[in-house]
Tab-separated table of C-alpha atoms and ligand atoms in Angstrom:
chain	number	residue	atom	x	y	z
A	23	MET	CA	-34.289	-15.615	-27.362
A	24	LYS	CA	-31.025	-14.317	-25.859
A	25	ARG	CA	-28.984	-16.873	-23.922
A	26	ILE	CA	-26.702	-15.862	-21.087
A	27	GLY	CA	-24.180	-17.833	-19.036
A	28	ILE	CA	-23.236	-17.097	-15.446
A	29	LEU	CA	-20.385	-18.470	-13.342
A	30	THR	CA	-18.506	-17.815	-10.123
A	31	SER	CA	-14.740	-18.246	-10.115
A	32	GLY	CA	-11.773	-18.181	-7.716
A	33	GLY	CA	-12.251	-17.892	-3.957
A	34	ASP	CA	-15.919	-17.792	-2.961
A	35	SER	CA	-17.187	-14.692	-1.183
A	36	PRO	CA	-20.365	-14.104	0.830
A	37	GLY	CA	-22.926	-12.371	-1.365
A	38	MET	CA	-22.144	-14.212	-4.597
A	39	ASN	CA	-25.485	-16.000	-4.232
A	40	ALA	CA	-27.380	-12.720	-4.045
A	41	ALA	CA	-25.769	-11.660	-7.340
A	42	ILE	CA	-26.659	-14.996	-8.995
A	43	ARG	CA	-30.257	-14.781	-7.757
A	44	ALA	CA	-30.684	-11.219	-9.017
A	45	ALA	CA	-29.170	-11.984	-12.423
A	46	VAL	CA	-31.268	-15.126	-12.919
A	47	ARG	CA	-34.568	-13.535	-11.965
A	48	TYR	CA	-33.964	-10.329	-13.931
A	49	ALA	CA	-32.864	-12.305	-16.995
A	50	ILE	CA	-36.107	-14.285	-16.908
A	51	TYR	CA	-38.083	-11.090	-16.318
A	52	TYR	CA	-36.558	-9.660	-19.526
A	53	ASP	CA	-37.331	-12.896	-21.465
A	54	MET	CA	-33.779	-14.179	-21.666
A	55	GLU	CA	-32.565	-17.724	-21.014
A	56	ILE	CA	-29.851	-18.097	-18.419
A	57	TYR	CA	-27.476	-21.024	-17.889
A	58	GLY	CA	-25.547	-21.591	-14.667
A	59	ILE	CA	-22.036	-22.912	-15.277
A	60	HIS	CA	-20.779	-25.038	-12.403
A	61	ARG	CA	-17.287	-24.850	-10.840
A	62	GLY	CA	-16.198	-21.668	-12.614
A	63	TYR	CA	-13.933	-21.975	-15.631
A	64	GLU	CA	-13.462	-25.693	-14.908
A	65	GLY	CA	-17.148	-26.281	-15.604
A	66	LEU	CA	-16.960	-24.024	-18.647
A	67	ILE	CA	-14.234	-26.267	-20.069
A	68	ASP	CA	-16.071	-29.487	-19.126
A	69	GLY	CA	-19.491	-28.317	-20.342
A	70	GLU	CA	-21.217	-28.344	-16.929
A	71	PHE	CA	-24.108	-26.109	-17.952
A	72	GLU	CA	-27.554	-26.064	-16.339
A	73	LYS	CA	-30.554	-24.050	-17.465
A	74	LEU	CA	-31.791	-22.021	-14.509
A	75	ASP	CA	-35.312	-20.940	-13.649
A	76	ARG	CA	-36.697	-18.724	-10.927
A	77	ARG	CA	-36.888	-21.640	-8.483
A	78	SER	CA	-33.264	-22.690	-9.112
A	79	VAL	CA	-32.136	-19.690	-7.082
A	80	ALA	CA	-34.699	-19.908	-4.270
A	81	ASP	CA	-33.413	-19.814	-0.707
A	82	ILE	CA	-29.793	-18.988	-1.563
A	83	MET	CA	-29.463	-15.252	-0.905
A	84	GLN	CA	-28.787	-15.636	2.818
A	85	ARG	CA	-26.116	-18.308	2.335
A	86	GLY	CA	-22.370	-17.813	2.042
A	87	GLY	CA	-20.424	-19.764	-0.586
A	88	THR	CA	-21.808	-20.027	-4.098
A	89	ALA	CA	-24.671	-22.192	-5.327
A	90	LEU	CA	-22.847	-22.533	-8.661
A	91	ARG	CA	-19.724	-23.719	-6.830
A	92	THR	CA	-16.312	-22.403	-7.766
A	93	ALA	CA	-12.756	-23.424	-8.610
A	94	ARG	CA	-9.375	-22.076	-9.527
A	95	SER	CA	-8.684	-23.331	-13.036
A	96	GLU	CA	-5.160	-23.954	-14.264
A	97	ARG	CA	-6.558	-25.417	-17.496
A	98	PHE	CA	-8.321	-22.175	-18.379
A	99	MET	CA	-4.907	-20.519	-18.601
A	100	THR	CA	-3.825	-22.883	-21.405
A	101	PRO	CA	-4.757	-22.248	-25.072
A	102	GLU	CA	-6.487	-25.695	-25.222
A	103	GLY	CA	-8.584	-24.996	-22.121
A	104	LEU	CA	-9.581	-21.574	-23.393
A	105	GLU	CA	-10.571	-23.012	-26.739
A	106	ARG	CA	-12.709	-25.740	-25.182
A	107	ALA	CA	-14.417	-23.138	-22.995
A	108	ALA	CA	-15.202	-20.960	-26.034
A	109	ARG	CA	-16.423	-23.977	-28.014
A	110	ASN	CA	-18.835	-24.984	-25.244
A	111	LEU	CA	-20.310	-21.490	-25.150
A	112	ASP	CA	-20.729	-21.692	-28.898
A	113	THR	CA	-22.461	-25.090	-28.698
A	114	PHE	CA	-24.925	-23.716	-26.159
A	115	LYS	CA	-25.341	-20.550	-28.281
A	116	ILE	CA	-24.321	-18.370	-25.357
A	117	GLU	CA	-22.867	-15.049	-26.457
A	118	ASP	CA	-22.937	-13.205	-23.128
A	119	LEU	CA	-21.188	-14.438	-20.014
A	120	ILE	CA	-21.439	-13.026	-16.488
A	121	VAL	CA	-18.317	-13.747	-14.421
A	122	ILE	CA	-18.381	-13.152	-10.665
A	123	GLY	CA	-14.917	-13.240	-9.134
A	124	GLY	CA	-11.724	-11.407	-8.237
A	125	ASN	CA	-8.797	-10.060	-10.173
A	126	GLY	CA	-7.673	-13.348	-11.763
A	127	SER	CA	-11.225	-14.341	-12.711
A	128	LEU	CA	-12.048	-11.047	-14.427
A	129	THR	CA	-8.681	-11.084	-16.187
A	130	GLY	CA	-9.554	-14.577	-17.489
A	131	ALA	CA	-12.902	-13.255	-18.700
A	132	LYS	CA	-11.126	-10.533	-20.641
A	133	VAL	CA	-8.922	-13.095	-22.418
A	134	LEU	CA	-12.048	-15.016	-23.436
A	135	SER	CA	-13.535	-11.848	-24.830
A	136	ASP	CA	-10.340	-10.714	-26.609
A	137	LYS	CA	-9.625	-14.097	-28.221
A	138	TYR	CA	-13.099	-15.455	-28.907
A	139	GLY	CA	-15.389	-12.420	-28.968
A	140	VAL	CA	-17.483	-13.551	-26.002
A	141	ASN	CA	-19.278	-10.596	-24.448
A	142	VAL	CA	-18.406	-10.580	-20.747
A	143	MET	CA	-19.838	-8.739	-17.772
A	144	GLY	CA	-17.510	-8.779	-14.762
A	145	ILE	CA	-18.910	-8.583	-11.248
A	146	PRO	CA	-16.352	-8.072	-8.456
A	147	GLY	CA	-16.641	-10.898	-5.926
A	148	THR	CA	-13.713	-11.343	-3.561
A	149	ILE	CA	-13.061	-10.822	0.138
A	150	ASP	CA	-9.619	-9.477	-0.828
A	151	ASN	CA	-11.038	-6.211	-2.251
A	152	ASP	CA	-8.133	-6.229	-4.686
A	153	LEU	CA	-9.872	-4.802	-7.749
A	154	ALA	CA	-8.705	-1.205	-7.960
A	155	TYR	CA	-11.424	0.112	-10.305
A	156	THR	CA	-14.140	-0.391	-7.697
A	157	ASP	CA	-14.498	0.914	-4.132
A	158	ASN	CA	-16.183	-2.312	-3.055
A	159	CYS	CA	-16.224	-6.032	-3.812
A	160	ILE	CA	-18.912	-8.560	-2.907
A	161	GLY	CA	-17.896	-10.318	0.307
A	162	PHE	CA	-15.474	-7.719	1.622
A	163	ASP	CA	-17.948	-6.316	4.142
A	164	THR	CA	-18.964	-9.717	5.513
A	165	ALA	CA	-15.340	-10.821	5.809
A	166	LEU	CA	-14.472	-7.575	7.603
A	167	ASN	CA	-17.267	-8.137	10.086
A	168	THR	CA	-16.042	-11.694	10.679
A	169	VAL	CA	-12.523	-10.418	11.332
A	170	LEU	CA	-13.858	-7.715	13.661
A	171	ASP	CA	-15.813	-10.292	15.628
A	172	ALA	CA	-12.639	-12.376	15.961
A	173	ILE	CA	-10.608	-9.355	17.106
A	174	THR	CA	-13.184	-8.585	19.795
A	175	ARG	CA	-13.033	-12.126	21.142
A	176	ILE	CA	-9.249	-12.321	20.978
A	177	ARG	CA	-8.924	-8.956	22.708
A	178	ASP	CA	-10.829	-10.301	25.758
A	179	THR	CA	-8.495	-13.190	26.322
A	180	SER	CA	-5.384	-11.199	25.352
A	181	SER	CA	-6.198	-8.634	28.057
A	182	ALA	CA	-6.877	-11.301	30.635
A	183	HIS	CA	-3.429	-12.813	30.035
A	184	GLU	CA	-1.642	-9.517	29.216
A	185	ARG	CA	-0.588	-10.894	25.859
A	186	THR	CA	0.360	-9.665	22.439
A	187	THR	CA	-1.583	-11.438	19.699
A	188	VAL	CA	-0.780	-11.513	16.008
A	189	ILE	CA	-3.912	-12.133	13.922
A	190	GLU	CA	-3.269	-13.245	10.348
A	191	VAL	CA	-5.933	-12.288	7.817
A	192	MET	CA	-6.364	-13.109	4.123
A	193	GLY	CA	-6.031	-10.714	1.197
A	194	ARG	CA	-3.371	-12.135	-1.088
A	195	LYS	CA	-1.269	-9.135	-2.235
A	196	CYS	CA	-3.817	-6.663	-0.903
A	197	GLY	CA	-3.750	-5.320	2.657
A	198	ASP	CA	-7.297	-3.920	2.737
A	199	LEU	CA	-8.800	-6.579	5.018
A	200	ALA	CA	-5.975	-6.044	7.511
A	201	LEU	CA	-6.061	-2.266	7.232
A	202	TYR	CA	-9.811	-1.749	7.565
A	203	ALA	CA	-10.193	-4.379	10.301
A	204	GLY	CA	-7.160	-2.997	12.128
A	205	LEU	CA	-8.514	0.529	12.050
A	206	THR	CA	-12.034	-0.331	13.177
A	207	GLY	CA	-10.973	-3.120	15.546
A	208	GLY	CA	-8.572	-0.888	17.479
A	209	ALA	CA	-5.412	-2.817	16.610
A	210	GLU	CA	-2.064	-1.440	17.707
A	211	TYR	CA	-0.399	-2.144	14.382
A	212	VAL	CA	-1.126	-3.538	10.926
A	213	LEU	CA	1.393	-5.187	8.623
A	214	VAL	CA	0.435	-5.093	4.952
A	215	PRO	CA	2.153	-5.994	1.661
A	216	GLU	CA	1.818	-2.450	0.287
A	217	PHE	CA	4.030	-0.954	2.971
A	218	GLU	CA	7.176	-2.464	4.437
A	219	GLY	CA	6.440	-1.267	7.991
A	220	ASP	CA	9.100	-1.430	10.635
A	221	ILE	CA	9.350	-4.320	13.067
A	222	ASN	CA	11.636	-2.272	15.374
A	223	GLU	CA	8.987	0.409	15.559
A	224	LEU	CA	6.359	-2.268	16.207
A	225	CYS	CA	8.407	-3.759	19.084
A	226	GLN	CA	8.883	-0.292	20.525
A	227	LYS	CA	5.167	0.284	20.382
A	228	ILE	CA	4.376	-3.001	22.137
A	229	ILE	CA	6.802	-2.135	24.953
A	230	GLU	CA	5.479	1.429	25.270
A	231	SER	CA	1.888	0.197	25.314
A	232	ALA	CA	2.710	-2.176	28.178
A	233	ASN	CA	4.515	0.635	30.011
A	234	VAL	CA	1.474	2.916	29.891
A	235	GLY	CA	-0.685	0.116	31.333
A	236	LYS	CA	-2.237	-1.388	28.198
A	237	LEU	CA	-3.097	-4.987	28.926
A	238	HIS	CA	-2.769	-6.314	25.399
A	239	SER	CA	-1.486	-5.529	21.922
A	240	ILE	CA	-3.298	-6.685	18.809
A	241	ILE	CA	-1.248	-6.867	15.605
A	242	ILE	CA	-3.057	-7.579	12.323
A	243	ARG	CA	-0.823	-9.170	9.706
A	244	ALA	CA	-2.055	-9.469	6.118
A	245	GLU	CA	-1.100	-12.855	4.660
A	246	GLY	CA	0.857	-11.141	1.867
A	247	TYR	CA	3.228	-9.304	4.243
A	248	SER	CA	6.903	-10.033	3.614
A	249	VAL	CA	7.704	-11.612	7.031
A	250	SER	CA	5.770	-14.819	7.781
A	251	SER	CA	3.470	-14.935	10.825
A	252	VAL	CA	5.593	-17.591	12.525
A	253	ASP	CA	8.822	-15.591	12.066
A	254	LEU	CA	7.091	-12.434	13.172
A	255	VAL	CA	5.873	-14.027	16.402
A	256	GLU	CA	9.385	-15.331	17.137
A	257	GLN	CA	10.924	-11.912	16.517
A	258	LEU	CA	8.364	-10.162	18.700
A	259	LYS	CA	8.863	-12.640	21.560
A	260	GLU	CA	12.596	-12.242	21.422
A	261	ARG	CA	12.692	-8.473	21.112
A	262	THR	CA	9.893	-7.501	23.526
A	263	GLY	CA	10.156	-10.294	26.078
A	264	ARG	CA	6.351	-10.551	26.001
A	265	ASP	CA	4.076	-13.528	25.630
A	266	VAL	CA	3.040	-13.515	21.933
A	267	LYS	CA	0.364	-15.761	20.399
A	268	LEU	CA	-0.629	-16.321	16.770
A	269	VAL	CA	-4.185	-16.709	15.466
A	270	VAL	CA	-4.620	-17.511	11.765
A	271	LEU	CA	-8.220	-16.785	10.774
A	272	SER	CA	-7.896	-18.537	7.414
A	273	TYR	CA	-11.083	-19.826	5.704
A	274	LEU	CA	-13.319	-18.663	8.565
A	275	GLN	CA	-13.165	-15.302	6.811
A	276	ARG	CA	-14.732	-16.601	3.612
A	277	GLY	CA	-17.864	-18.200	5.060
A	278	GLY	CA	-21.001	-16.969	6.748
A	279	SER	CA	-24.246	-15.283	5.861
A	280	PRO	CA	-23.656	-12.087	3.867
A	281	THR	CA	-24.268	-8.712	5.518
A	282	PHE	CA	-26.897	-6.270	4.283
A	283	ARG	CA	-24.186	-4.292	2.459
A	284	ASP	CA	-22.956	-7.352	0.567
A	285	ARG	CA	-26.451	-8.547	-0.332
A	286	MET	CA	-27.447	-5.091	-1.514
A	287	PHE	CA	-24.347	-4.478	-3.615
A	288	ALA	CA	-24.477	-8.013	-5.042
A	289	THR	CA	-28.143	-7.649	-5.952
A	290	GLU	CA	-27.479	-4.335	-7.699
A	291	CYS	CA	-24.523	-5.870	-9.584
A	292	GLY	CA	-26.649	-8.823	-10.772
A	293	VAL	CA	-29.410	-6.528	-11.997
A	294	LYS	CA	-26.927	-4.178	-13.678
A	295	ALA	CA	-25.229	-7.039	-15.550
A	296	ILE	CA	-28.533	-8.157	-17.042
A	297	GLU	CA	-29.639	-4.643	-17.954
A	298	LEU	CA	-26.304	-3.970	-19.647
A	299	ILE	CA	-26.701	-7.158	-21.707
A	300	ARG	CA	-30.292	-6.239	-22.551
A	301	ASP	CA	-29.083	-2.813	-23.757
A	302	GLY	CA	-26.360	-4.347	-25.943
A	303	ALA	CA	-23.394	-3.146	-23.860
A	304	ARG	CA	-20.118	-4.996	-24.438
A	305	ASN	CA	-17.378	-6.095	-22.060
A	306	ARG	CA	-18.098	-4.120	-18.937
A	307	ALA	CA	-16.860	-4.373	-15.370
A	308	ILE	CA	-19.432	-3.480	-12.742
A	309	GLY	CA	-18.315	-1.746	-9.573
A	310	GLU	CA	-18.993	0.930	-7.013
A	311	LEU	CA	-17.740	4.483	-7.247
A	312	GLU	CA	-18.704	7.303	-4.889
A	313	GLY	CA	-21.456	5.159	-3.409
A	314	GLU	CA	-23.088	4.320	-6.740
A	315	VAL	CA	-23.098	1.092	-8.724
A	316	ARG	CA	-21.604	1.835	-12.148
A	317	ASP	CA	-20.047	0.067	-15.112
A	318	PHE	CA	-16.677	0.573	-16.751
A	319	ASP	CA	-14.842	-0.701	-19.808
A	320	LEU	CA	-13.476	-4.102	-18.729
A	321	GLY	CA	-9.958	-3.563	-20.105
A	322	GLU	CA	-9.644	-0.100	-18.594
A	323	ALA	CA	-11.024	-1.291	-15.261
A	324	LEU	CA	-8.451	-4.062	-15.028
A	325	SER	CA	-5.576	-1.699	-15.733
A	326	VAL	CA	-6.403	0.707	-12.894
A	327	GLU	CA	-3.578	0.776	-10.322
A	328	ARG	CA	-4.407	0.321	-6.670
A	329	GLU	CA	-3.804	3.248	-4.361
A	330	PHE	CA	-2.867	2.338	-0.826
A	331	ARG	CA	-4.719	4.304	1.871
A	332	GLN	CA	-1.685	5.696	3.644
A	333	ASP	CA	-3.987	7.966	5.682
A	334	LEU	CA	-5.784	4.955	7.184
A	335	PHE	CA	-2.487	3.250	7.878
A	336	ARG	CA	-1.320	6.296	9.866
A	337	GLY	CA	-4.728	6.411	11.530
A	338	VAL	CA	-4.246	2.929	13.013
A	339	ASP	CA	-1.103	4.146	14.760
A	340	ILE	CA	-2.452	7.487	15.927
A	341	LEU	CA	-5.708	6.058	17.251
A	342	SER	CA	-4.132	3.215	19.172
A	343	LYS	CA	-1.637	5.262	21.229
B	13	LIG	O1	-9.051	-14.945	-3.205
B	13	LIG	C1	-9.476	-14.949	-1.892
B	13	LIG	C2	-8.580	-15.711	-1.005
B	13	LIG	O2	-9.370	-15.886	0.107
B	13	LIG	C3	-7.209	-15.144	-0.647
B	13	LIG	O3	-7.255	-14.143	0.304
B	13	LIG	C4	-6.463	-16.365	-0.179
B	13	LIG	O4	-5.080	-16.233	-0.315
B	13	LIG	C5	-6.969	-17.389	-1.121
B	13	LIG	O5	-8.272	-16.982	-1.489
B	13	LIG	C6	-6.985	-18.805	-0.625
B	13	LIG	O6	-7.793	-19.558	-1.476
B	13	LIG	P1	-7.779	-21.097	-1.790
B	13	LIG	O7	-6.875	-21.736	-0.782
B	13	LIG	O8	-9.209	-21.498	-1.651
B	13	LIG	O9	-7.300	-21.219	-3.176
């Protein structure tokens, strides 16, 4: 009987549980054994394996976080850690491993496959949306909705006090959360790592907005932007003479019940991973392209370069004038 391992790694993202549930129940449906590995690559190194059955994944789909728990593993990046991880898979006779995570996690999976021949199926799970081969990542939609909800609330109080508010969002080196939330939340400006932006232009815009009677300005700053939030707020205060507040959304963005879109995509990814393993496919990355869930060669997928949506960036400016 085929034995599969499944783990979640890196930052958790809402919807990971739906992917785990789908993979576990489809694996059992196709007469395979499936082992949950706790705490990502840390648990892989320490041998924290648990055989899962249909009931193990009951009542998890609607929850954020990950039932398998997660970690960022420094040890997995060392040759010793990698070897221990591979040895544990060997001991449990697991030849196929499903990894749900972001860029770093899928890159780690590829190393395991290159060096030790483990067959890996990568599922994109990260609120950062920083995997270029796929149009969507599990958790991105829920996080966006959380950010939008925050913008709506902050806008109310910013208007009441005629303030400028800088909202810092996550994303690591990727500005997608900031860009998409800025566009659909009606922000005046977004600052993202992919594009230097111009703080003079931003100050000008804040002043002009106030002059035409706008009661507030909302600026979305991606955490990876070159100027820190605190420095930015100071510069804006000084150069515009306005009252400027900072709201850092931080880990709020990672929690919460997943949206329909995240549950659906995650479920399809979990099913796809199992069907690929059943069909003997090797080292694939699952993702979404043109609205369809598809699979790609893992190595090729990880080498795709991200394209920044300049059109959306311009759209934020044009729409908020
Ligand atoms: O990878 C997702 C992410 O949420 C990033 O946007 C953020 O920088 C990071 O995780 C923070 O994660 P932690 O502090 O849990 O390592």
